Amino acid sequence: MLTTWVVAPTCLPLVRRRCHACASERFRPSGKFRVNAHHKLLDVWLLVLCTGCGETAKLTLMERMNVRSVRPGLLDRLHANDLALTAEFLQDPVVSHRNRVALDWDSAWRLDTGAADHPDHGWGPSCGSGAGGQGALDVSVRFAARIPVRPVRLIAEGCDLPRAEVERLIARGRIVSAVRLGGKLSGDFTFTLKR
């Protein structure tokens, strides 16, 4: 039986960027946009607040864009300070590259294993190592947003096992996947936990 786990954001991630006022390295997205018009050209920024001193900084989203090239719906969402649009821009690699920032997803996501909806497979609270399990457990991990997480951490959390035990199971070939489980992933993958 294939089980699906979902990695979902719980809030907006912090932005890693050095503050010029206090030397803090984290900014909190305010959810507010600043839109300036210069005749027929637009500049758009996302405002972020330093977690240390509260200083406001701007992340450039658009520079000198012709007003006609911006979809009217997008312009309305910018003026309305749409929080979903904030999340979209924060995850855009072009925005991160342009502003030389990275996202800090620590404590901003959760793993939904659907454990309450599924019977105990005998692998522990979610998929651990009890005596009742037979065969193998196939798990499909889906990402609701591009959140870089180590698969070992996800498997450990989802199966309620220590990370060291998960690493031993991988080394013994008891946990297998088509993707490399050693680094960070932010895209969907599957793995099999063999009994």
CSV table of C-alpha atoms in Angstrom, one decimal:
chain,number,residue,atom,x,y,z
A,1,MET,CA,0.0,0.0,0.0
A,2,LEU,CA,1.3,3.4,-1.0
A,3,THR,CA,1.2,6.0,1.8
A,4,THR,CA,1.4,9.7,1.0
A,5,TRP,CA,3.2,12.2,3.3
A,6,VAL,CA,3.0,16.0,2.6
A,7,VAL,CA,5.6,18.6,3.6
A,8,ALA,CA,3.5,21.8,4.0
A,9,PRO,CA,4.4,25.3,5.0
A,10,THR,CA,3.0,26.5,8.3
A,11,CYS,CA,4.0,30.2,7.9
A,12,LEU,CA,6.2,32.3,5.7
A,13,PRO,CA,9.9,31.5,5.9
A,14,LEU,CA,12.4,34.0,7.2
A,15,VAL,CA,14.7,35.8,4.7
A,16,ARG,CA,18.5,35.4,5.3
A,17,ARG,CA,20.1,38.8,4.7
A,18,ARG,CA,22.4,40.9,6.8
A,19,CYS,CA,20.9,43.9,8.5
A,20,HIS,CA,22.9,47.2,8.0
A,21,ALA,CA,21.6,48.6,11.3
A,22,CYS,CA,22.2,45.8,13.8
A,23,ALA,CA,24.1,43.0,12.0
A,24,SER,CA,21.2,40.5,12.4
A,25,GLU,CA,20.9,38.0,9.6
A,26,ARG,CA,17.2,37.3,9.6
A,27,PHE,CA,14.3,39.3,8.2
A,28,ARG,CA,10.6,38.6,8.6
A,29,PRO,CA,8.4,39.2,5.5
A,30,SER,CA,5.9,41.9,6.3
A,31,GLY,CA,3.4,40.8,3.6
A,32,LYS,CA,3.4,44.3,2.2
A,33,PHE,CA,4.4,45.5,-1.2
A,34,ARG,CA,5.6,48.9,-2.2
A,35,VAL,CA,4.7,49.9,-5.8
A,36,ASN,CA,6.1,53.1,-7.3
A,37,ALA,CA,5.1,54.4,-10.7
A,38,HIS,CA,7.4,56.5,-12.9
A,39,HIS,CA,5.2,57.6,-15.8
A,40,LYS,CA,4.6,54.3,-17.6
A,41,LEU,CA,7.2,52.4,-15.6
A,42,LEU,CA,6.7,50.4,-12.4
A,43,ASP,CA,9.1,49.4,-9.6
A,44,VAL,CA,7.8,46.9,-7.0
A,45,TRP,CA,9.4,45.8,-3.8
A,46,LEU,CA,8.5,43.3,-1.0
A,47,LEU,CA,9.1,44.9,2.4
A,48,VAL,CA,10.8,42.8,5.0
A,49,LEU,CA,11.5,43.6,8.7
A,50,CYS,CA,14.7,42.8,10.6
A,51,THR,CA,14.1,40.3,13.4
A,52,GLY,CA,16.7,42.0,15.6
A,53,CYS,CA,15.9,45.8,15.4
A,54,GLY,CA,12.7,46.0,13.2
A,55,GLU,CA,14.5,47.9,10.4
A,56,THR,CA,12.7,47.8,7.1
A,57,ALA,CA,14.5,46.5,4.0
A,58,LYS,CA,13.2,46.1,0.4
A,59,LEU,CA,13.5,43.0,-1.9
A,60,THR,CA,13.3,44.1,-5.5
A,61,LEU,CA,10.6,42.2,-7.4
A,62,MET,CA,10.3,44.4,-10.5
A,63,GLU,CA,12.4,47.2,-11.9
A,64,ARG,CA,11.3,49.7,-14.5
A,65,MET,CA,8.6,47.4,-15.9
A,66,ASN,CA,6.3,48.9,-18.4
A,67,VAL,CA,2.8,49.2,-16.8
A,68,ARG,CA,1.2,47.4,-19.8
A,69,SER,CA,3.4,44.3,-19.3
A,70,VAL,CA,2.1,43.7,-15.8
A,71,ARG,CA,-1.2,41.7,-15.7
A,72,PRO,CA,-4.0,43.8,-14.2
A,73,GLY,CA,-4.8,40.9,-11.7
A,74,LEU,CA,-1.2,40.9,-10.5
A,75,LEU,CA,-1.3,44.7,-10.0
A,76,ASP,CA,-4.5,44.4,-8.0
A,77,ARG,CA,-2.9,41.7,-5.8
A,78,LEU,CA,0.1,43.8,-5.2
A,79,HIS,CA,-2.0,46.8,-4.2
A,80,ALA,CA,-4.1,44.5,-1.9
A,81,ASN,CA,-0.9,43.1,-0.2
A,82,ASP,CA,-1.9,39.5,-1.0
A,83,LEU,CA,-0.2,37.2,1.4
A,84,ALA,CA,-0.3,34.3,-1.1
A,85,LEU,CA,1.5,36.5,-3.6
A,86,THR,CA,4.2,37.2,-0.9
A,87,ALA,CA,4.7,33.4,-0.6
A,88,GLU,CA,5.0,33.1,-4.4
A,89,PHE,CA,7.6,35.8,-4.7
A,90,LEU,CA,9.6,34.5,-1.8
A,91,GLN,CA,9.9,31.1,-3.5
A,92,ASP,CA,10.8,32.5,-6.9
A,93,PRO,CA,14.5,31.6,-7.5
A,94,VAL,CA,14.9,34.7,-9.7
A,95,VAL,CA,13.9,37.0,-6.8
A,96,SER,CA,16.3,35.2,-4.4
A,97,HIS,CA,19.1,35.5,-6.9
A,98,ARG,CA,18.4,39.1,-7.8
A,99,ASN,CA,18.4,40.2,-4.1
A,100,ARG,CA,21.2,37.8,-3.0
A,101,VAL,CA,19.0,36.2,-0.3
A,102,ALA,CA,18.1,32.7,0.9
A,103,LEU,CA,15.1,31.4,2.8
A,104,ASP,CA,15.2,30.0,6.3
A,105,TRP,CA,12.5,27.4,6.6
A,106,ASP,CA,13.4,26.3,10.2
A,107,SER,CA,10.1,26.0,12.1
A,108,ALA,CA,8.1,27.1,9.1
A,109,TRP,CA,6.9,23.7,7.9
A,110,ARG,CA,5.3,20.5,9.1
A,111,LEU,CA,5.1,16.9,7.9
A,112,ASP,CA,1.6,15.5,7.6
A,113,THR,CA,1.8,11.7,7.5
A,114,GLY,CA,-1.9,11.1,7.8
A,115,ALA,CA,-1.1,8.8,10.7
A,116,ALA,CA,-4.6,9.2,12.2
A,117,ASP,CA,-6.2,8.2,8.9
A,118,HIS,CA,-4.1,5.1,8.4
A,119,PRO,CA,-3.8,1.9,10.5
A,120,ASP,CA,-0.6,1.2,12.3
A,121,HIS,CA,1.7,-0.7,9.8
A,122,GLY,CA,3.7,-2.2,12.6
A,123,TRP,CA,6.7,0.2,12.0
A,124,GLY,CA,6.0,2.4,15.0
A,125,PRO,CA,3.5,5.2,15.6
A,126,SER,CA,3.5,6.1,12.0
A,127,CYS,CA,5.6,3.3,10.3
A,128,GLY,CA,8.1,2.2,13.1
A,129,SER,CA,9.3,-1.3,14.0
A,130,GLY,CA,6.5,-3.1,15.8
A,131,ALA,CA,5.9,-6.8,15.4
A,132,GLY,CA,2.7,-6.4,13.4
A,133,GLY,CA,4.3,-5.1,10.1
A,134,GLN,CA,4.7,-7.4,7.1
A,135,GLY,CA,6.4,-6.8,3.8
A,136,ALA,CA,7.4,-3.2,3.0
A,137,LEU,CA,6.0,0.3,3.3
A,138,ASP,CA,6.0,2.4,0.2
A,139,VAL,CA,5.9,6.2,0.9
A,140,SER,CA,5.3,9.0,-1.5
A,141,VAL,CA,6.5,12.4,-0.1
A,142,ARG,CA,4.9,15.4,-1.7
A,143,PHE,CA,6.0,19.0,-1.2
A,144,ALA,CA,3.3,21.7,-1.1
A,145,ALA,CA,6.1,24.3,-1.5
A,146,ARG,CA,9.8,24.2,-2.4
A,147,ILE,CA,11.0,23.6,1.2
A,148,PRO,CA,14.6,22.2,1.3
A,149,VAL,CA,14.6,19.3,3.9
A,150,ARG,CA,16.8,16.4,4.4
A,151,PRO,CA,15.0,13.1,3.6
A,152,VAL,CA,16.6,11.4,6.6
A,153,ARG,CA,14.9,14.0,8.8
A,154,LEU,CA,11.5,13.5,7.1
A,155,ILE,CA,11.8,9.7,7.4
A,156,ALA,CA,12.9,9.9,11.0
A,157,GLU,CA,10.0,12.3,11.9
A,158,GLY,CA,7.4,10.3,9.9
A,159,CYS,CA,8.4,6.9,11.3
A,160,ASP,CA,9.2,8.2,14.8
A,161,LEU,CA,12.7,6.9,14.6
A,162,PRO,CA,16.1,8.5,15.6
A,163,ARG,CA,18.0,9.9,12.6
A,164,ALA,CA,20.9,7.6,13.4
A,165,GLU,CA,18.6,4.6,13.1
A,166,VAL,CA,17.3,5.9,9.7
A,167,GLU,CA,20.9,6.3,8.5
A,168,ARG,CA,21.7,2.7,9.6
A,169,LEU,CA,18.6,1.4,7.7
A,170,ILE,CA,19.7,3.3,4.6
A,171,ALA,CA,23.2,1.9,4.9
A,172,ARG,CA,21.8,-1.7,5.3
A,173,GLY,CA,19.6,-1.2,2.2
A,174,ARG,CA,16.4,-1.4,4.3
A,175,ILE,CA,15.3,2.1,3.1
A,176,VAL,CA,15.7,2.6,-0.6
A,177,SER,CA,14.8,5.4,-3.0
A,178,ALA,CA,15.5,6.4,-6.6
A,179,VAL,CA,16.8,9.7,-5.2
A,180,ARG,CA,19.9,10.3,-3.1
A,181,LEU,CA,18.7,10.4,0.5
A,182,GLY,CA,21.9,12.0,1.9
A,183,GLY,CA,21.4,15.7,0.9
A,184,LYS,CA,18.5,18.1,0.9
A,185,LEU,CA,15.5,17.8,-1.4
A,186,SER,CA,12.7,20.2,-2.2
A,187,GLY,CA,10.9,18.1,-4.7
A,188,ASP,CA,8.6,15.1,-4.5
A,189,PHE,CA,10.2,11.6,-4.0
A,190,THR,CA,9.3,8.1,-3.0
A,191,PHE,CA,11.0,5.6,-0.7
A,192,THR,CA,10.5,2.1,0.4
A,193,LEU,CA,11.1,0.8,4.0
A,194,LYS,CA,11.7,-2.9,3.8
A,195,ARG,CA,10.9,-5.2,6.8
